[in-house]
PDB file of C-alpha atoms in Angstrom:
ATOM      1  CA  MET A   8    -101.279  20.681  -4.177  1.00  0.00           C
ATOM      2  CA  ILE A   9     -98.123  19.662  -5.937  1.00  0.00           C
ATOM      3  CA  ARG A  10     -94.737  20.954  -4.508  1.00  0.00           C
ATOM      4  CA  CYS A  11     -91.894  21.382  -6.922  1.00  0.00           C
ATOM      5  CA  ARG A  12     -88.224  21.262  -5.748  1.00  0.00           C
ATOM      6  CA  ASP A  13     -85.144  21.855  -7.768  1.00  0.00           C
ATOM      7  CA  ALA A  14     -82.135  19.530  -7.967  1.00  0.00           C
ATOM      8  CA  ASN A  15     -79.951  21.639  -5.630  1.00  0.00           C
ATOM      9  CA  THR A  16     -82.479  21.406  -2.826  1.00  0.00           C
ATOM     10  CA  GLU A  17     -82.687  17.611  -3.125  1.00  0.00           C
ATOM     11  CA  GLN A  18     -78.857  17.327  -3.062  1.00  0.00           C
ATOM     12  CA  ALA A  19     -78.628  19.462   0.104  1.00  0.00           C
ATOM     13  CA  GLU A  20     -81.217  17.269   1.840  1.00  0.00           C
ATOM     14  CA  ARG A  21     -79.311  14.088   0.928  1.00  0.00           C
ATOM     15  CA  ILE A  22     -76.077  15.546   2.357  1.00  0.00           C
ATOM     16  CA  SER A  23     -77.792  16.538   5.607  1.00  0.00           C
ATOM     17  CA  GLU A  24     -79.307  13.065   5.949  1.00  0.00           C
ATOM     18  CA  SER A  25     -75.891  11.347   5.358  1.00  0.00           C
ATOM     19  CA  PRO A  26     -73.178  13.478   7.035  1.00  0.00           C
ATOM     20  CA  ASN A  27     -70.519  10.707   6.655  1.00  0.00           C
ATOM     21  CA  ALA A  28     -70.974  10.559   2.909  1.00  0.00           C
ATOM     22  CA  PRO A  29     -68.054  11.830   0.787  1.00  0.00           C
ATOM     23  CA  ILE A  30     -68.174  15.602   0.432  1.00  0.00           C
ATOM     24  CA  LYS A  31     -67.759  16.759  -3.090  1.00  0.00           C
ATOM     25  CA  ALA A  32     -69.400  19.895  -4.305  1.00  0.00           C
ATOM     26  CA  GLY A  33     -71.137  20.471  -0.964  1.00  0.00           C
ATOM     27  CA  CYS A  34     -67.862  21.347   0.941  1.00  0.00           C
ATOM     28  CA  SER A  35     -67.261  25.056   1.171  1.00  0.00           C
ATOM     29  CA  VAL A  36     -63.936  26.759   0.520  1.00  0.00           C
ATOM     30  CA  LEU A  37     -63.634  27.742   4.196  1.00  0.00           C
ATOM     31  CA  GLU A  38     -64.001  24.139   5.326  1.00  0.00           C
ATOM     32  CA  GLN A  39     -61.265  23.014   2.908  1.00  0.00           C
ATOM     33  CA  GLU A  40     -58.900  25.683   4.203  1.00  0.00           C
ATOM     34  CA  SER A  41     -59.641  24.667   7.794  1.00  0.00           C
ATOM     35  CA  LEU A  42     -58.822  21.031   7.069  1.00  0.00           C
ATOM     36  CA  MET A  43     -55.588  22.036   5.314  1.00  0.00           C
ATOM     37  CA  ASP A  44     -54.558  24.192   8.282  1.00  0.00           C
ATOM     38  CA  MET A  45     -55.168  21.324  10.688  1.00  0.00           C
ATOM     39  CA  PHE A  46     -53.062  18.993   8.519  1.00  0.00           C
ATOM     40  CA  LEU A  47     -50.188  21.483   8.381  1.00  0.00           C
ATOM     41  CA  VAL A  48     -50.272  22.040  12.150  1.00  0.00           C
ATOM     42  CA  ARG A  49     -50.178  18.317  12.864  1.00  0.00           C
ATOM     43  CA  THR A  50     -47.349  17.824  10.351  1.00  0.00           C
ATOM     44  CA  MET A  51     -45.288  20.625  11.887  1.00  0.00           C
ATOM     45  CA  LYS A  52     -45.794  19.222  15.384  1.00  0.00           C
ATOM     46  CA  LEU A  53     -44.687  15.794  14.189  1.00  0.00           C
ATOM     47  CA  LEU A  54     -41.600  17.214  12.474  1.00  0.00           C
ATOM     48  CA  CYS A  55     -40.684  19.256  15.545  1.00  0.00           C
ATOM     49  CA  GLY A  56     -41.026  16.190  17.768  1.00  0.00           C
ATOM     50  CA  VAL A  57     -38.914  14.013  15.476  1.00  0.00           C
ATOM     51  CA  THR A  58     -36.277  16.752  15.167  1.00  0.00           C
ATOM     52  CA  LEU A  59     -36.134  17.190  18.945  1.00  0.00           C
ATOM     53  CA  ILE A  60     -35.766  13.457  19.561  1.00  0.00           C
ATOM     54  CA  PHE A  61     -33.095  13.153  16.848  1.00  0.00           C
ATOM     55  CA  THR A  62     -31.179  16.144  18.238  1.00  0.00           C
ATOM     56  CA  LEU A  63     -31.232  14.740  21.768  1.00  0.00           C
ATOM     57  CA  ALA A  64     -30.121  11.308  20.570  1.00  0.00           C
ATOM     58  CA  LEU A  65     -27.340  12.802  18.446  1.00  0.00           C
ATOM     59  CA  SER A  66     -26.152  14.980  21.326  1.00  0.00           C
ATOM     60  CA  TYR A  67     -26.170  11.985  23.658  1.00  0.00           C
ATOM     61  CA  TYR A  68     -24.141  10.001  21.117  1.00  0.00           C
ATOM     62  CA  ILE A  69     -21.616  12.764  20.426  1.00  0.00           C
ATOM     63  CA  TYR A  70     -21.071  14.188  23.902  1.00  0.00           C
ATOM     64  CA  LEU A  71     -18.563  12.586  26.231  1.00  0.00           C
ATOM     65  CA  PRO A  72     -17.108  14.077  29.418  1.00  0.00           C
ATOM     66  CA  LEU A  73     -13.605  15.338  28.669  1.00  0.00           C
ATOM     67  CA  PRO A  74     -10.838  16.220  31.114  1.00  0.00           C
ATOM     68  CA  ALA A  75     -10.240  19.884  31.800  1.00  0.00           C
ATOM     69  CA  GLY A  76      -7.807  21.687  29.559  1.00  0.00           C
ATOM     70  CA  VAL A  77      -8.707  19.931  26.306  1.00  0.00           C
ATOM     71  CA  SER A  78      -8.298  22.333  23.399  1.00  0.00           C
ATOM     72  CA  GLU A  79     -11.321  22.645  21.066  1.00  0.00           C
ATOM     73  CA  PRO A  80     -13.441  19.998  22.847  1.00  0.00           C
ATOM     74  CA  TRP A  81     -16.366  20.056  20.397  1.00  0.00           C
ATOM     75  CA  LYS A  82     -14.054  19.442  17.470  1.00  0.00           C
ATOM     76  CA  LEU A  83     -12.603  16.457  19.324  1.00  0.00           C
ATOM     77  CA  LEU A  84     -16.097  15.168  20.135  1.00  0.00           C
ATOM     78  CA  LEU A  85     -17.255  15.443  16.509  1.00  0.00           C
ATOM     79  CA  VAL A  86     -14.149  13.702  15.180  1.00  0.00           C
ATOM     80  CA  GLY A  87     -14.467  11.043  17.864  1.00  0.00           C
ATOM     81  CA  ALA A  88     -18.129  10.407  17.032  1.00  0.00           C
ATOM     82  CA  THR A  89     -17.308  10.115  13.328  1.00  0.00           C
ATOM     83  CA  PHE A  90     -14.461   7.719  14.048  1.00  0.00           C
ATOM     84  CA  ARG A  91     -16.637   5.681  16.421  1.00  0.00           C
ATOM     85  CA  THR A  92     -19.419   5.453  13.828  1.00  0.00           C
ATOM     86  CA  ALA A  93     -17.006   4.285  11.142  1.00  0.00           C
ATOM     87  CA  THR A  94     -15.638   1.671  13.540  1.00  0.00           C
ATOM     88  CA  HIS A  95     -19.138   0.351  14.250  1.00  0.00           C
ATOM     89  CA  LEU A  96     -19.949   0.150  10.543  1.00  0.00           C
ATOM     90  CA  LEU A  97     -16.793  -1.751   9.612  1.00  0.00           C
ATOM     91  CA  PRO A  98     -17.330  -5.461   9.012  1.00  0.00           C
ATOM     92  CA  ASP A  99     -16.203  -7.581  11.955  1.00  0.00           C
ATOM     93  CA  GLY A 100     -16.507 -10.995  10.357  1.00  0.00           C
ATOM     94  CA  PRO A 101     -13.794 -13.461   9.409  1.00  0.00           C
ATOM     95  CA  ARG A 102     -11.019 -11.932   7.388  1.00  0.00           C
ATOM     96  CA  CYS A 103     -10.609 -14.935   5.120  1.00  0.00           C
ATOM     97  CA  SER A 104     -12.877 -17.486   3.524  1.00  0.00           C
ATOM     98  CA  PHE A 105     -12.509 -21.231   3.901  1.00  0.00           C
ATOM     99  CA  SER A 106     -14.400 -22.127   0.732  1.00  0.00           C
ATOM    100  CA  TYR A 107     -12.404 -22.829  -2.394  1.00  0.00           C
ATOM    101  CA  VAL A 108     -13.475 -22.959  -6.022  1.00  0.00           C
ATOM    102  CA  VAL A 109     -10.900 -24.421  -8.423  1.00  0.00           C
ATOM    103  CA  CYS A 110     -11.460 -23.410 -12.018  1.00  0.00           C
ATOM    104  CA  GLN A 111      -8.212 -24.423 -13.680  1.00  0.00           C
ATOM    105  CA  PHE A 112      -4.498 -24.709 -13.041  1.00  0.00           C
ATOM    106  CA  LEU A 113      -1.973 -22.409 -14.643  1.00  0.00           C
ATOM    107  CA  PHE A 114       1.688 -23.066 -13.910  1.00  0.00           C
ATOM    108  CA  ILE A 115       3.913 -20.008 -13.995  1.00  0.00           C
ATOM    109  CA  ALA A 116       7.492 -19.240 -13.065  1.00  0.00           C
ATOM    110  CA  VAL A 117       7.806 -16.816 -10.158  1.00  0.00           C
ATOM    111  CA  TYR A 118      10.989 -14.794  -9.898  1.00  0.00           C
ATOM    112  CA  LYS A 119      12.731 -15.231  -6.571  1.00  0.00           C
ATOM    113  CA  SER A 120      15.492 -12.804  -5.795  1.00  0.00           C
ATOM    114  CA  LYS A 121      18.745 -14.268  -4.477  1.00  0.00           C
ATOM    115  CA  ARG A 122      19.522 -11.025  -2.674  1.00  0.00           C
ATOM    116  CA  VAL A 123      18.885 -11.163   1.041  1.00  0.00           C
ATOM    117  CA  CYS A 124      17.258  -7.936   2.257  1.00  0.00           C
ATOM    118  CA  LYS A 125      17.878  -6.948   5.850  1.00  0.00           C
ATOM    119  CA  GLY A 126      15.437  -5.048   7.946  1.00  0.00           C
ATOM    120  CA  GLY A 127      11.793  -4.409   7.327  1.00  0.00           C
ATOM    121  CA  GLY A 128       9.296  -1.907   8.602  1.00  0.00           C
ATOM    122  CA  GLY A 129      11.567   0.967   7.645  1.00  0.00           C
ATOM    123  CA  GLY A 130      14.909  -0.525   8.681  1.00  0.00           C
ATOM    124  CA  GLY A 131      16.120  -1.082   5.132  1.00  0.00           C
ATOM    125  CA  THR A 132      14.999   2.390   4.086  1.00  0.00           C
ATOM    126  CA  ALA A 133      16.829   3.968   7.024  1.00  0.00           C
ATOM    127  CA  ARG A 134      20.046   2.084   6.243  1.00  0.00           C
ATOM    128  CA  HIS A 135      19.890   3.207   2.631  1.00  0.00           C
ATOM    129  CA  PHE A 136      19.157   6.824   3.480  1.00  0.00           C
ATOM    130  CA  LEU A 137      21.957   7.016   6.050  1.00  0.00           C
ATOM    131  CA  GLN A 138      24.606   6.333   3.423  1.00  0.00           C
ATOM    132  CA  ARG A 139      26.800   9.377   2.948  1.00  0.00           C
ATOM    133  CA  ASP A 140      26.379   9.495  -0.828  1.00  0.00           C
ATOM    134  CA  VAL A 141      22.569   9.428  -0.479  1.00  0.00           C
ATOM    135  CA  LEU A 142      22.651  12.172   2.137  1.00  0.00           C
ATOM    136  CA  ALA A 143      24.904  14.251  -0.104  1.00  0.00           C
ATOM    137  CA  ARG A 144      22.556  13.749  -3.054  1.00  0.00           C
ATOM    138  CA  TYR A 145      19.682  15.286  -1.081  1.00  0.00           C
ATOM    139  CA  SER A 146      21.872  17.897   0.669  1.00  0.00           C
ATOM    140  CA  VAL A 147      21.202  16.457   4.129  1.00  0.00           C
ATOM    141  CA  ASP A 148      23.505  17.303   7.013  1.00  0.00           C
ATOM    142  CA  PRO A 149      24.774  13.920   8.348  1.00  0.00           C
ATOM    143  CA  GLU A 150      24.930  15.378  11.852  1.00  0.00           C
ATOM    144  CA  ARG A 151      21.244  16.352  11.912  1.00  0.00           C
ATOM    145  CA  VAL A 152      19.332  13.226  10.862  1.00  0.00           C
ATOM    146  CA  ALA A 153      16.365  12.264  13.053  1.00  0.00           C
ATOM    147  CA  VAL A 154      13.743   9.528  13.031  1.00  0.00           C
ATOM    148  CA  CYS A 155      10.203  10.485  13.982  1.00  0.00           C
ATOM    149  CA  GLY A 156       6.773   8.882  14.262  1.00  0.00           C
ATOM    150  CA  ASP A 157       3.444   9.283  16.031  1.00  0.00           C
ATOM    151  CA  SER A 158       1.158   6.590  17.426  1.00  0.00           C
ATOM    152  CA  ALA A 159       1.866   3.382  15.472  1.00  0.00           C
ATOM    153  CA  GLY A 160       4.512   5.346  13.580  1.00  0.00           C
ATOM    154  CA  GLY A 161       6.211   5.983  16.923  1.00  0.00           C
ATOM    155  CA  ASN A 162       6.418   2.218  17.354  1.00  0.00           C
ATOM    156  CA  LEU A 163       8.141   1.859  13.980  1.00  0.00           C
ATOM    157  CA  ALA A 164      10.442   4.823  14.629  1.00  0.00           C
ATOM    158  CA  ALA A 165      11.635   3.323  17.920  1.00  0.00           C
ATOM    159  CA  ALA A 166      12.099  -0.106  16.324  1.00  0.00           C
ATOM    160  CA  VAL A 167      14.093   1.390  13.427  1.00  0.00           C
ATOM    161  CA  ALA A 168      16.316   3.325  15.836  1.00  0.00           C
ATOM    162  CA  GLN A 169      17.038   0.078  17.679  1.00  0.00           C
ATOM    163  CA  GLN A 170      17.771  -1.819  14.456  1.00  0.00           C
ATOM    164  CA  ILE A 171      20.170   0.848  13.259  1.00  0.00           C
ATOM    165  CA  GLY A 172      21.723   0.950  16.711  1.00  0.00           C
ATOM    166  CA  GLN A 173      22.337  -2.800  16.641  1.00  0.00           C
ATOM    167  CA  ASP A 174      24.178  -2.420  13.341  1.00  0.00           C
ATOM    168  CA  ARG A 175      26.772  -0.368  15.213  1.00  0.00           C
ATOM    169  CA  ARG A 176      26.439  -2.118  18.543  1.00  0.00           C
ATOM    170  CA  GLY A 177      30.044  -3.276  18.520  1.00  0.00           C
ATOM    171  CA  ASP A 178      31.301   0.271  18.039  1.00  0.00           C
ATOM    172  CA  ALA A 179      28.941   1.611  20.685  1.00  0.00           C
ATOM    173  CA  ASP A 180      30.123  -0.952  23.242  1.00  0.00           C
ATOM    174  CA  GLY A 181      33.662   0.300  22.725  1.00  0.00           C
ATOM    175  CA  MET A 182      32.738   3.888  23.611  1.00  0.00           C
ATOM    176  CA  ASP A 183      32.534   3.209  27.373  1.00  0.00           C
ATOM    177  CA  GLY A 184      29.013   4.528  27.736  1.00  0.00           C
ATOM    178  CA  SER A 185      29.730   7.973  26.310  1.00  0.00           C
ATOM    179  CA  ASP A 186      27.007  10.190  24.899  1.00  0.00           C
ATOM    180  CA  ASP A 187      27.922   9.035  21.403  1.00  0.00           C
ATOM    181  CA  ALA A 188      27.041   5.516  22.454  1.00  0.00           C
ATOM    182  CA  ARG A 189      23.478   6.683  22.809  1.00  0.00           C
ATOM    183  CA  GLU A 190      23.250   7.662  19.167  1.00  0.00           C
ATOM    184  CA  SER A 191      22.374   4.988  16.615  1.00  0.00           C
ATOM    185  CA  SER A 192      24.062   4.862  13.269  1.00  0.00           C
ATOM    186  CA  GLY A 193      23.570   3.288   9.895  1.00  0.00           C
ATOM    187  CA  GLY A 194      25.683   2.876   6.800  1.00  0.00           C
ATOM    188  CA  ASP A 195      29.027   4.660   6.649  1.00  0.00           C
ATOM    189  CA  GLY A 196      28.809   5.422  10.365  1.00  0.00           C
ATOM    190  CA  VAL A 197      26.164   8.164  10.031  1.00  0.00           C
ATOM    191  CA  LYS A 198      24.259   8.473  13.286  1.00  0.00           C
ATOM    192  CA  PHE A 199      20.709   9.347  14.191  1.00  0.00           C
ATOM    193  CA  LYS A 200      20.849  12.568  16.136  1.00  0.00           C
ATOM    194  CA  LEU A 201      17.383  12.313  17.620  1.00  0.00           C
ATOM    195  CA  GLN A 202      14.304  10.128  17.819  1.00  0.00           C
ATOM    196  CA  VAL A 203      10.965  11.892  18.197  1.00  0.00           C
ATOM    197  CA  LEU A 204       8.194   9.649  19.527  1.00  0.00           C
ATOM    198  CA  ILE A 205       4.766  11.307  19.709  1.00  0.00           C
ATOM    199  CA  TYR A 206       2.341   9.291  21.888  1.00  0.00           C
ATOM    200  CA  PRO A 207       4.100   6.114  20.696  1.00  0.00           C
ATOM    201  CA  VAL A 208       2.740   2.577  20.992  1.00  0.00           C
ATOM    202  CA  LEU A 209       5.593   0.773  22.722  1.00  0.00           C
ATOM    203  CA  GLN A 210       4.255  -2.189  24.715  1.00  0.00           C
ATOM    204  CA  PRO A 211       1.220  -4.539  24.954  1.00  0.00           C
ATOM    205  CA  LEU A 212       1.881  -5.857  28.465  1.00  0.00           C
ATOM    206  CA  ASP A 213      -0.009  -3.293  30.558  1.00  0.00           C
ATOM    207  CA  PHE A 214      -3.341  -1.854  29.446  1.00  0.00           C
ATOM    208  CA  ASN A 215      -3.980  -0.245  32.824  1.00  0.00           C
ATOM    209  CA  THR A 216      -1.292   2.419  33.006  1.00  0.00           C
ATOM    210  CA  ALA A 217      -2.180   5.761  34.566  1.00  0.00           C
ATOM    211  CA  SER A 218      -2.905   7.231  31.146  1.00  0.00           C
ATOM    212  CA  TYR A 219      -5.117   4.309  30.144  1.00  0.00           C
ATOM    213  CA  GLN A 220      -7.076   4.602  33.385  1.00  0.00           C
ATOM    214  CA  GLN A 221      -7.447   8.364  33.120  1.00  0.00           C
ATOM    215  CA  SER A 222      -8.261   8.532  29.403  1.00  0.00           C
ATOM    216  CA  GLN A 223     -10.089   5.263  28.785  1.00  0.00           C
ATOM    217  CA  GLY A 224     -13.245   7.165  27.813  1.00  0.00           C
ATOM    218  CA  VAL A 225     -11.568  10.003  25.909  1.00  0.00           C
ATOM    219  CA  PRO A 226     -11.717   9.903  22.110  1.00  0.00           C
ATOM    220  CA  ILE A 227     -10.279   8.916  19.746  1.00  0.00           C
ATOM    221  CA  LEU A 228      -8.154   5.937  20.793  1.00  0.00           C
ATOM    222  CA  TYR A 229     -10.080   4.210  23.549  1.00  0.00           C
ATOM    223  CA  ARG A 230      -8.419   1.571  25.700  1.00  0.00           C
ATOM    224  CA  ASP A 231     -10.360  -1.359  24.255  1.00  0.00           C
ATOM    225  CA  LEU A 232      -9.721  -0.075  20.738  1.00  0.00           C
ATOM    226  CA  MET A 233      -5.969   0.040  21.368  1.00  0.00           C
ATOM    227  CA  ALA A 234      -6.041  -3.520  22.691  1.00  0.00           C
ATOM    228  CA  ARG A 235      -7.982  -4.614  19.622  1.00  0.00           C
ATOM    229  CA  TYR A 236      -5.427  -2.969  17.328  1.00  0.00           C
ATOM    230  CA  TRP A 237      -2.606  -4.766  19.137  1.00  0.00           C
ATOM    231  CA  LEU A 238      -4.296  -8.133  18.614  1.00  0.00           C
ATOM    232  CA  GLU A 239      -4.818  -7.386  14.930  1.00  0.00           C
ATOM    233  CA  TYR A 240      -1.227  -6.181  14.528  1.00  0.00           C
ATOM    234  CA  LEU A 241       0.170  -9.359  16.121  1.00  0.00           C
ATOM    235  CA  GLY A 242      -2.255 -11.635  14.268  1.00  0.00           C
ATOM    236  CA  ALA A 243      -3.841 -12.860  17.508  1.00  0.00           C
ATOM    237  CA  ASP A 244      -7.350 -14.094  18.227  1.00  0.00           C
ATOM    238  CA  ALA A 245      -9.813 -11.257  18.804  1.00  0.00           C
ATOM    239  CA  SER A 246     -11.431 -13.247  21.635  1.00  0.00           C
ATOM    240  CA  LEU A 247      -8.408 -12.384  23.816  1.00  0.00           C
ATOM    241  CA  LEU A 248      -9.545  -8.766  24.061  1.00  0.00           C
ATOM    242  CA  GLN A 249     -11.069  -8.896  27.548  1.00  0.00           C
ATOM    243  CA  THR A 250      -8.200 -11.051  28.805  1.00  0.00           C
ATOM    244  CA  ILE A 251      -5.503  -8.530  27.941  1.00  0.00           C
ATOM    245  CA  LEU A 252      -7.646  -5.573  29.046  1.00  0.00           C
ATOM    246  CA  LEU A 253      -7.610  -7.093  32.544  1.00  0.00           C
ATOM    247  CA  ASN A 254      -3.835  -7.728  32.296  1.00  0.00           C
ATOM    248  CA  ASN A 255      -4.481 -11.441  32.767  1.00  0.00           C
ATOM    249  CA  HIS A 256      -1.747 -12.171  30.232  1.00  0.00           C
ATOM    250  CA  THR A 257       0.847 -10.566  32.539  1.00  0.00           C
ATOM    251  CA  ALA A 258      -0.471 -11.690  35.919  1.00  0.00           C
ATOM    252  CA  LEU A 259       1.944 -11.980  38.833  1.00  0.00           C
ATOM    253  CA  ASP A 260       2.135 -15.771  38.494  1.00  0.00           C
ATOM    254  CA  GLU A 261       3.532 -15.487  34.942  1.00  0.00           C
ATOM    255  CA  SER A 262       7.225 -16.084  35.640  1.00  0.00           C
ATOM    256  CA  HIS A 263       8.379 -15.615  32.039  1.00  0.00           C
ATOM    257  CA  VAL A 264       7.147 -12.008  32.196  1.00  0.00           C
ATOM    258  CA  ASN A 265       9.359 -11.170  35.188  1.00  0.00           C
ATOM    259  CA  PRO A 266      12.385 -10.047  33.095  1.00  0.00           C
ATOM    260  CA  HIS A 267      10.181  -7.378  31.496  1.00  0.00           C
ATOM    261  CA  ARG A 268       8.173  -6.125  34.476  1.00  0.00           C
ATOM    262  CA  SER A 269      10.623  -3.396  35.413  1.00  0.00           C
ATOM    263  CA  LYS A 270      10.595  -2.111  31.804  1.00  0.00           C
ATOM    264  CA  VAL A 271       6.870  -1.342  31.943  1.00  0.00           C
ATOM    265  CA  ASP A 272       6.680  -0.336  35.611  1.00  0.00           C
ATOM    266  CA  TRP A 273       5.157   3.097  35.102  1.00  0.00           C
ATOM    267  CA  THR A 274       4.820   3.654  38.859  1.00  0.00           C
ATOM    268  CA  SER A 275       8.605   4.047  39.114  1.00  0.00           C
ATOM    269  CA  MET A 276       8.885   6.120  35.916  1.00  0.00           C
ATOM    270  CA  THR A 277       6.065   8.593  36.489  1.00  0.00           C
ATOM    271  CA  PRO A 278       6.334  11.460  38.996  1.00  0.00           C
ATOM    272  CA  LYS A 279       3.819  11.337  41.829  1.00  0.00           C
ATOM    273  CA  HIS A 280       1.946  14.425  40.653  1.00  0.00           C
ATOM    274  CA  MET A 281       1.325  12.749  37.290  1.00  0.00           C
ATOM    275  CA  SER A 282       0.344   9.283  38.496  1.00  0.00           C
ATOM    276  CA  LYS A 283      -2.160  10.890  40.930  1.00  0.00           C
ATOM    277  CA  GLN A 284      -4.423   8.319  42.584  1.00  0.00           C
ATOM    278  CA  TYR A 285      -3.950   5.598  39.963  1.00  0.00           C
ATOM    279  CA  LYS A 286      -2.479   2.240  40.990  1.00  0.00           C
ATOM    280  CA  ALA A 287      -0.871  -0.561  39.021  1.00  0.00           C
ATOM    281  CA  ILE A 288      -3.313  -3.376  38.222  1.00  0.00           C
ATOM    282  CA  PHE A 289      -1.912  -6.893  37.907  1.00  0.00           C
ATOM    283  CA  PRO A 290      -4.003  -9.895  39.020  1.00  0.00           C
ATOM    284  CA  GLN A 291      -2.434 -12.645  41.103  1.00  0.00           C
ATOM    285  CA  THR A 292      -3.352 -15.365  38.625  1.00  0.00           C
ATOM    286  CA  GLY A 293      -3.957 -15.063  34.928  1.00  0.00           C
ATOM    287  CA  SER A 294      -4.082 -16.845  31.590  1.00  0.00           C
ATOM    288  CA  PRO A 295      -0.682 -18.352  30.739  1.00  0.00           C
ATOM    289  CA  SER A 296      -1.871 -19.501  27.329  1.00  0.00           C
ATOM    290  CA  VAL A 297      -1.985 -15.950  25.935  1.00  0.00           C
ATOM    291  CA  LEU A 298       1.763 -15.317  25.761  1.00  0.00           C
ATOM    292  CA  ARG A 299       2.320 -18.908  24.713  1.00  0.00           C
ATOM    293  CA  ASP A 300      -0.026 -18.453  21.766  1.00  0.00           C
ATOM    294  CA  VAL A 301       1.151 -14.892  21.020  1.00  0.00           C
ATOM    295  CA  PRO A 302       4.907 -14.875  21.797  1.00  0.00           C
ATOM    296  CA  SER A 303       5.403 -11.748  19.680  1.00  0.00           C
ATOM    297  CA  MET A 304       4.022  -9.720  22.595  1.00  0.00           C
ATOM    298  CA  LEU A 305       7.472 -10.110  24.163  1.00  0.00           C
ATOM    299  CA  ASP A 306       9.390  -9.367  20.960  1.00  0.00           C
ATOM    300  CA  PRO A 307      11.216  -5.996  21.144  1.00  0.00           C
ATOM    301  CA  ARG A 308      10.765  -5.583  17.396  1.00  0.00           C
ATOM    302  CA  ALA A 309       7.013  -5.319  18.015  1.00  0.00           C
ATOM    303  CA  ALA A 310       7.270  -3.824  21.512  1.00  0.00           C
ATOM    304  CA  PRO A 311      10.377  -1.574  21.501  1.00  0.00           C
ATOM    305  CA  LEU A 312      10.043  -0.725  25.198  1.00  0.00           C
ATOM    306  CA  LEU A 313      11.021  -4.322  26.025  1.00  0.00           C
ATOM    307  CA  ALA A 314      14.505  -3.999  24.513  1.00  0.00           C
ATOM    308  CA  GLU A 315      17.484  -4.686  26.763  1.00  0.00           C
ATOM    309  CA  GLN A 316      19.636  -1.906  28.160  1.00  0.00           C
ATOM    310  CA  GLU A 317      22.530  -2.845  25.857  1.00  0.00           C
ATOM    311  CA  ILE A 318      20.323  -2.040  22.873  1.00  0.00           C
ATOM    312  CA  LEU A 319      18.798   1.082  24.401  1.00  0.00           C
ATOM    313  CA  LYS A 320      22.298   2.489  24.934  1.00  0.00           C
ATOM    314  CA  THR A 321      22.829   2.511  21.163  1.00  0.00           C
ATOM    315  CA  VAL A 322      19.787   4.611  20.289  1.00  0.00           C
ATOM    316  CA  PRO A 323      19.594   8.407  20.445  1.00  0.00           C
ATOM    317  CA  ARG A 324      18.006  10.133  23.375  1.00  0.00           C
ATOM    318  CA  GLY A 325      14.262  10.517  23.100  1.00  0.00           C
ATOM    319  CA  LEU A 326      11.381  11.923  25.061  1.00  0.00           C
ATOM    320  CA  HIS A 327       7.727  10.984  25.133  1.00  0.00           C
ATOM    321  CA  TYR A 328       5.161  12.297  27.562  1.00  0.00           C
ATOM    322  CA  ASP A 329       2.085  10.132  27.040  1.00  0.00           C
ATOM    323  CA  MET A 330       2.395   7.066  29.266  1.00  0.00           C
ATOM    324  CA  ARG A 331      -0.358   5.327  27.283  1.00  0.00           C
ATOM    325  CA  ALA A 332       2.485   3.600  25.405  1.00  0.00           C
TER     326      ALA A 332
END
């Protein structure tokens, strides 16, 4: 007897005999939906895992323990994380190239002014502005002129006040230490009434003051970052970073630092309830080559806190609270 089978029956038998063969028309709609559901579930689990790991890593990167009393801590943490990320992404290679390519020579005449300009870093601008005719032009009261700056600007403001004060130093010395002797003046005898220094940068000799020790991990200006900025500002070698962070450049055996030690002695300036448990940190022996290679660290024009008392008497009274300076 001859058995007859149709094509669909033969195809079903071949599929059952070879289950690993590619499924084409033999896969039902329900099976396709089941496979799609499994794929979506696995994808969602993977995305949830990646999101969780990324969130934890981001939180770990952003969060830092802050001292009590900080206003809007999460805003500070976000700004600090952004600033820290930008700092990490900045190039840290050499700032100049030592390869030269000479294409051609072109000789030109460069104008060189014969006028000698005094000042710099705001000193010339302050002298010009303190002239009575300039003040009158802008309707400024000559008795209410102040100089102000924050952070690095506080450094410049203090330096400008000292420069202007030195212009009138002879007159101030003749005032027998009166209150007027503490006000600096510029052209035409106009005096600064006030200097406002907001967390100013005033000295690079001690990177272990009470404020540095207390806030070394608080954004945005970390202790090592401040030391790095000082080295860049003074044009010093970046490899000196760890040396100055340990105060090895102002160790107790550095005799040429002795005239300035009392000027940066924060233990005698800070009340006991502010200095808390923090102690001054100065090693017995250090690295004498640092100040020899970077003498500008002792220059009052770069570090206004190191100015002598005769100069400080000619500047207006000022107040700053942050001892990080």
